[in-house]
Coordinates of C-alpha atoms in Angstrom, one line a residue:
M1 CA 83.2 -23.4 -53.5
S2 CA 82.3 -20.3 -55.4
Q3 CA 80.8 -17.3 -53.7
H4 CA 77.6 -17.8 -55.6
V5 CA 77.2 -21.4 -54.4
R6 CA 77.9 -20.4 -50.8
A7 CA 75.1 -17.8 -50.9
R8 CA 72.6 -20.4 -52.2
S9 CA 73.5 -22.7 -49.4
R10 CA 73.0 -20.1 -46.7
T11 CA 69.6 -19.2 -48.3
S12 CA 68.5 -22.9 -48.3
K13 CA 69.3 -23.2 -44.6
R14 CA 67.3 -20.2 -43.7
V15 CA 64.3 -21.5 -45.7
A16 CA 64.6 -24.9 -43.9
V17 CA 64.6 -23.3 -40.5
A18 CA 61.5 -21.2 -41.3
V19 CA 59.7 -24.2 -42.6
A20 CA 60.5 -26.2 -39.4
L21 CA 59.3 -23.3 -37.2
G22 CA 56.1 -23.1 -39.2
L23 CA 55.4 -26.8 -38.8
L24 CA 55.9 -26.6 -35.0
A25 CA 53.4 -23.7 -34.8
A26 CA 50.8 -25.6 -36.8
A27 CA 51.2 -28.6 -34.6
A28 CA 50.7 -26.6 -31.4
A29 CA 47.6 -25.0 -32.9
W30 CA 46.2 -28.4 -33.9
V31 CA 46.8 -29.8 -30.3
N32 CA 45.0 -26.8 -28.7
A33 CA 42.1 -26.6 -31.2
P34 CA 38.8 -28.6 -31.1
H35 CA 39.4 -32.0 -32.9
D36 CA 36.0 -32.2 -34.6
K37 CA 33.0 -30.1 -35.4
Q38 CA 31.0 -31.3 -32.4
D39 CA 33.7 -30.2 -30.0
G40 CA 33.9 -26.9 -31.7
A41 CA 30.1 -26.4 -31.4
R42 CA 30.2 -27.3 -27.7
S43 CA 33.0 -24.7 -27.1
A44 CA 31.1 -22.0 -29.0
R45 CA 27.9 -22.7 -27.0
A46 CA 29.8 -22.5 -23.7
L47 CA 31.2 -19.1 -24.6
D48 CA 27.8 -17.9 -25.8
D49 CA 26.0 -19.3 -22.7
R50 CA 28.2 -17.5 -20.2
P51 CA 26.4 -14.1 -20.3
T52 CA 23.0 -15.7 -20.6
A53 CA 23.6 -17.9 -17.5
A54 CA 24.8 -14.9 -15.5
A55 CA 21.8 -12.8 -16.4
A56 CA 19.5 -15.7 -15.4
S57 CA 21.2 -16.0 -12.1
V58 CA 20.8 -12.3 -11.4
A59 CA 17.2 -12.4 -12.4
A60 CA 16.5 -15.3 -10.1
A61 CA 18.2 -13.5 -7.2
D62 CA 16.1 -10.4 -7.9
R63 CA 12.9 -12.5 -7.8
A64 CA 13.9 -14.1 -4.5
A65 CA 14.7 -10.7 -3.0
A66 CA 11.3 -9.3 -4.1
R67 CA 9.5 -12.3 -2.5
T68 CA 11.4 -11.7 0.7
A69 CA 10.8 -8.0 0.8
R70 CA 7.0 -8.3 0.0
D71 CA 4.9 -7.1 2.9
P72 CA 2.5 -10.0 3.9
S73 CA 0.1 -7.3 5.1
Q74 CA -0.3 -5.9 1.6
G75 CA 1.2 -2.6 2.6
L76 CA -0.9 -2.0 5.7
A77 CA 1.0 -1.7 9.0
G78 CA -0.4 -2.7 12.4
V79 CA -3.4 -4.6 11.0
S80 CA -4.2 -8.2 11.9
D81 CA -4.8 -10.9 9.4
E82 CA -8.4 -11.1 10.6
T83 CA -9.0 -7.5 9.8
L84 CA -7.3 -7.8 6.4
A85 CA -9.7 -10.6 5.6
R86 CA -12.7 -8.4 6.4
I87 CA -11.7 -5.7 3.9
P88 CA -13.9 -6.3 0.9
G89 CA -12.1 -7.4 -2.2
N90 CA -13.6 -4.7 -4.4
A91 CA -12.6 -1.9 -2.0
R92 CA -10.0 0.4 -3.6
Q93 CA -10.0 3.1 -0.9
L94 CA -9.4 2.5 2.8
V95 CA -9.4 4.9 5.8
L96 CA -7.2 3.3 8.4
V97 CA -7.7 4.5 12.0
T98 CA -4.9 3.2 14.2
G99 CA -5.3 3.8 17.9
K100 CA -2.2 4.4 20.1
A101 CA -3.5 1.9 22.6
E102 CA -6.7 0.1 23.6
D103 CA -7.5 2.6 26.3
S104 CA -6.2 5.7 24.5
S105 CA -8.1 8.4 22.7
E106 CA -5.1 9.3 20.5
S107 CA -4.9 7.8 17.0
T108 CA -3.7 8.3 13.4
V109 CA -5.9 8.3 10.3
T110 CA -4.3 7.3 7.0
L111 CA -6.0 7.3 3.6
Y112 CA -4.9 4.3 1.5
S113 CA -5.7 3.4 -2.1
R114 CA -4.9 0.5 -4.5
P115 CA -5.4 0.1 -8.2
G116 CA -7.5 -3.1 -8.0
P117 CA -8.4 -6.2 -6.1
G118 CA -5.3 -8.1 -4.8
S119 CA -3.0 -5.2 -5.3
D120 CA -1.0 -3.8 -2.4
W121 CA -2.3 -0.7 -0.6
A122 CA -0.4 2.5 -0.8
A123 CA -0.6 5.3 1.7
D124 CA -1.8 8.6 0.2
V125 CA -1.9 10.9 3.2
S126 CA -2.0 10.7 7.0
W127 CA -3.3 12.9 9.9
P128 CA -3.3 12.9 13.7
A129 CA -6.7 12.0 15.1
R130 CA -8.7 11.5 18.2
N131 CA -11.1 8.7 19.1
G132 CA -13.4 7.8 22.0
A133 CA -12.3 9.1 25.4
Q134 CA -12.2 5.5 26.8
G135 CA -10.4 4.1 23.8
W136 CA -11.8 1.1 21.9
S137 CA -14.3 -1.7 22.2
P138 CA -15.5 -4.6 20.0
P139 CA -18.9 -3.8 18.4
A140 CA -20.6 -6.6 20.4
E141 CA -19.5 -5.1 23.7
R142 CA -20.0 -1.5 22.9
T143 CA -22.9 0.3 24.7
Q144 CA -24.5 3.7 24.3
G145 CA -22.6 6.3 26.2
D146 CA -19.5 4.2 27.1
L147 CA -17.2 6.7 25.3
T148 CA -15.5 4.0 23.2
T149 CA -15.0 3.8 19.5
P150 CA -16.2 0.5 17.9
I151 CA -13.4 -1.7 16.5
G152 CA -13.9 -3.2 13.0
V153 CA -14.3 -2.7 9.3
F154 CA -17.2 -0.6 8.1
S155 CA -18.4 0.9 4.8
L156 CA -18.5 4.6 4.1
T157 CA -21.4 5.7 2.0
D158 CA -22.8 9.1 3.1
A159 CA -21.6 12.6 4.1
G160 CA -22.9 15.9 5.1
G161 CA -22.2 19.0 7.2
L162 CA -23.0 22.5 8.2
L163 CA -20.8 24.0 5.4
P164 CA -21.2 23.5 1.7
K165 CA -19.6 20.4 0.3
P166 CA -16.0 20.9 -0.8
P167 CA -15.5 21.1 -4.6
G168 CA -15.0 17.7 -6.1
T169 CA -17.0 15.8 -3.4
K170 CA -18.5 12.6 -4.9
F171 CA -20.3 11.3 -1.9
P172 CA -24.0 12.1 -1.4
Y173 CA -23.7 15.2 0.8
D174 CA -26.5 16.5 3.1
R175 CA -25.9 20.2 3.9
S176 CA -28.1 21.1 6.9
R177 CA -28.3 23.6 9.7
L178 CA -28.9 20.6 12.0
F179 CA -25.2 19.7 11.9
V180 CA -24.6 21.7 15.1
P181 CA -23.4 19.7 18.2
S182 CA -24.9 20.6 21.5
G183 CA -23.2 20.9 24.9
Q184 CA -19.5 20.5 25.5
G185 CA -16.8 17.9 24.8
V186 CA -15.8 15.2 27.2
N187 CA -13.1 17.5 28.7
G188 CA -15.4 20.6 28.7
E189 CA -14.0 21.9 25.4
S190 CA -16.2 23.7 22.8
L191 CA -17.7 21.6 20.1
A192 CA -18.2 24.5 17.7
G193 CA -17.4 23.5 14.1
A194 CA -17.1 19.8 14.8
F195 CA -19.8 19.0 12.4
D196 CA -18.8 21.4 9.6
Y197 CA -17.9 18.3 7.6
V198 CA -18.8 14.7 8.5
V199 CA -18.6 11.3 6.9
A200 CA -20.9 8.7 8.5
I201 CA -19.3 5.4 9.5
D202 CA -21.7 2.6 8.7
F203 CA -21.9 1.3 12.3
N204 CA -25.5 0.6 13.4
R205 CA -27.0 2.9 10.8
E206 CA -29.0 2.9 7.6
R207 CA -26.9 3.3 4.5
G208 CA -27.8 5.7 1.7
V209 CA -29.4 8.3 3.9
S210 CA -28.2 11.5 5.7
P211 CA -25.8 11.0 8.6
L212 CA -28.5 12.7 10.6
D213 CA -30.9 9.8 10.1
P214 CA -31.7 8.5 13.6
R215 CA -32.4 4.9 12.8
Q216 CA -30.2 2.3 14.6
P217 CA -31.0 -1.2 13.1
D218 CA -29.1 -3.1 15.8
G219 CA -30.8 -1.3 18.7
E220 CA -30.2 1.9 20.6
D221 CA -28.3 0.1 23.3
K222 CA -25.2 -0.1 21.0
G223 CA -25.3 3.5 20.2
G224 CA -24.8 5.1 16.9
N225 CA -24.0 8.3 15.0
I226 CA -20.3 7.3 14.7
W227 CA -18.8 9.7 12.3
L228 CA -15.5 11.0 10.9
H229 CA -15.7 14.7 11.7
V230 CA -13.7 17.8 12.4
D231 CA -11.5 17.5 15.5
H232 CA -12.5 19.7 18.4
D233 CA -9.3 19.5 20.4
G234 CA -10.4 16.7 22.7
P235 CA -11.4 13.1 22.8
S236 CA -14.8 12.1 21.4
Q237 CA -17.8 10.1 22.6
G238 CA -17.0 7.5 20.0
C239 CA -16.4 9.4 16.7
V240 CA -13.1 10.0 15.0
G241 CA -11.9 13.6 14.7
I242 CA -9.3 14.9 12.3
P243 CA -8.3 18.5 11.3
K244 CA -10.7 20.5 9.3
E245 CA -8.6 20.6 6.2
A246 CA -8.1 16.9 6.5
M247 CA -11.9 16.4 6.4
K248 CA -12.1 18.6 3.3
T249 CA -9.3 16.5 1.6
L250 CA -11.1 13.3 2.7
L251 CA -14.4 14.4 1.1
Q252 CA -12.6 15.4 -2.1
S253 CA -10.8 12.1 -2.2
L254 CA -13.4 9.4 -1.4
D255 CA -15.2 8.0 -4.4
P256 CA -18.3 5.7 -4.1
A257 CA -17.1 3.9 -7.2
A258 CA -14.0 2.8 -5.2
H259 CA -16.1 1.2 -2.5
P260 CA -14.3 2.9 0.4
V261 CA -14.3 1.4 3.9
V262 CA -12.9 2.4 7.2
A263 CA -10.8 -0.1 9.3
M264 CA -10.3 1.1 12.9
G265 CA -9.0 0.0 16.2
P266 CA -5.9 0.0 18.4
A267 CA -2.6 -1.0 16.7
G268 CA -2.6 -4.7 15.7
F269 CA -6.4 -4.9 16.3
T270 CA -8.7 -7.7 15.3
G271 CA -11.9 -6.6 13.9

């Protein structure tokens, strides 16, 4: 056999081996590949759905966590369901007075607001406060001179004081020299300046008039003149006292258009 023929033979063998290897690779690819268009579409959809399904699963978990974390009291701590039900739906401002205990004169005042009906309440600012020297009593049981603060939810409509109204005050404000307390506090402390600023709590009073108006629609036996006023470093006869600067802030914050109310009583109270 000539050298030329032997070279051709070797070339032919190499070509045959390459062809055989190519056929094996094609067969393997055919076995592993989808066998028709429907199978291919299903495979493509499965690949495309993986990130979508994962995102949906994460979103569902987030929604479940949000439902679990939601405060059933609408953001208000230490308030009973009965009291929550008594807060008017149109109220967008709330002064929450939370007493330390039923027989305590120590409490906390927190101003809350919400953007609209059904929204959760958000705390804006909080101050230490004092209430009646003998603590709290339900309105039906309260009597004149018993040194308790009435439990419940009441509207806030009128303000006044010895001093000029703070800039930005939106409430009707009666400035009068008659806002001067007489005598001494329950513990003998001076009451000077206690009525520099007041907001009348609408318990047994006429609305839309000066806090000084003496009328008591439910009778004198229940007492009246229950105000938010400047703290005089001692328990009150039934009012709620907060620091002077806090009263200024309250007057500048409360807006009749937001239908503000006060909810007050010992922690967890029913009003």
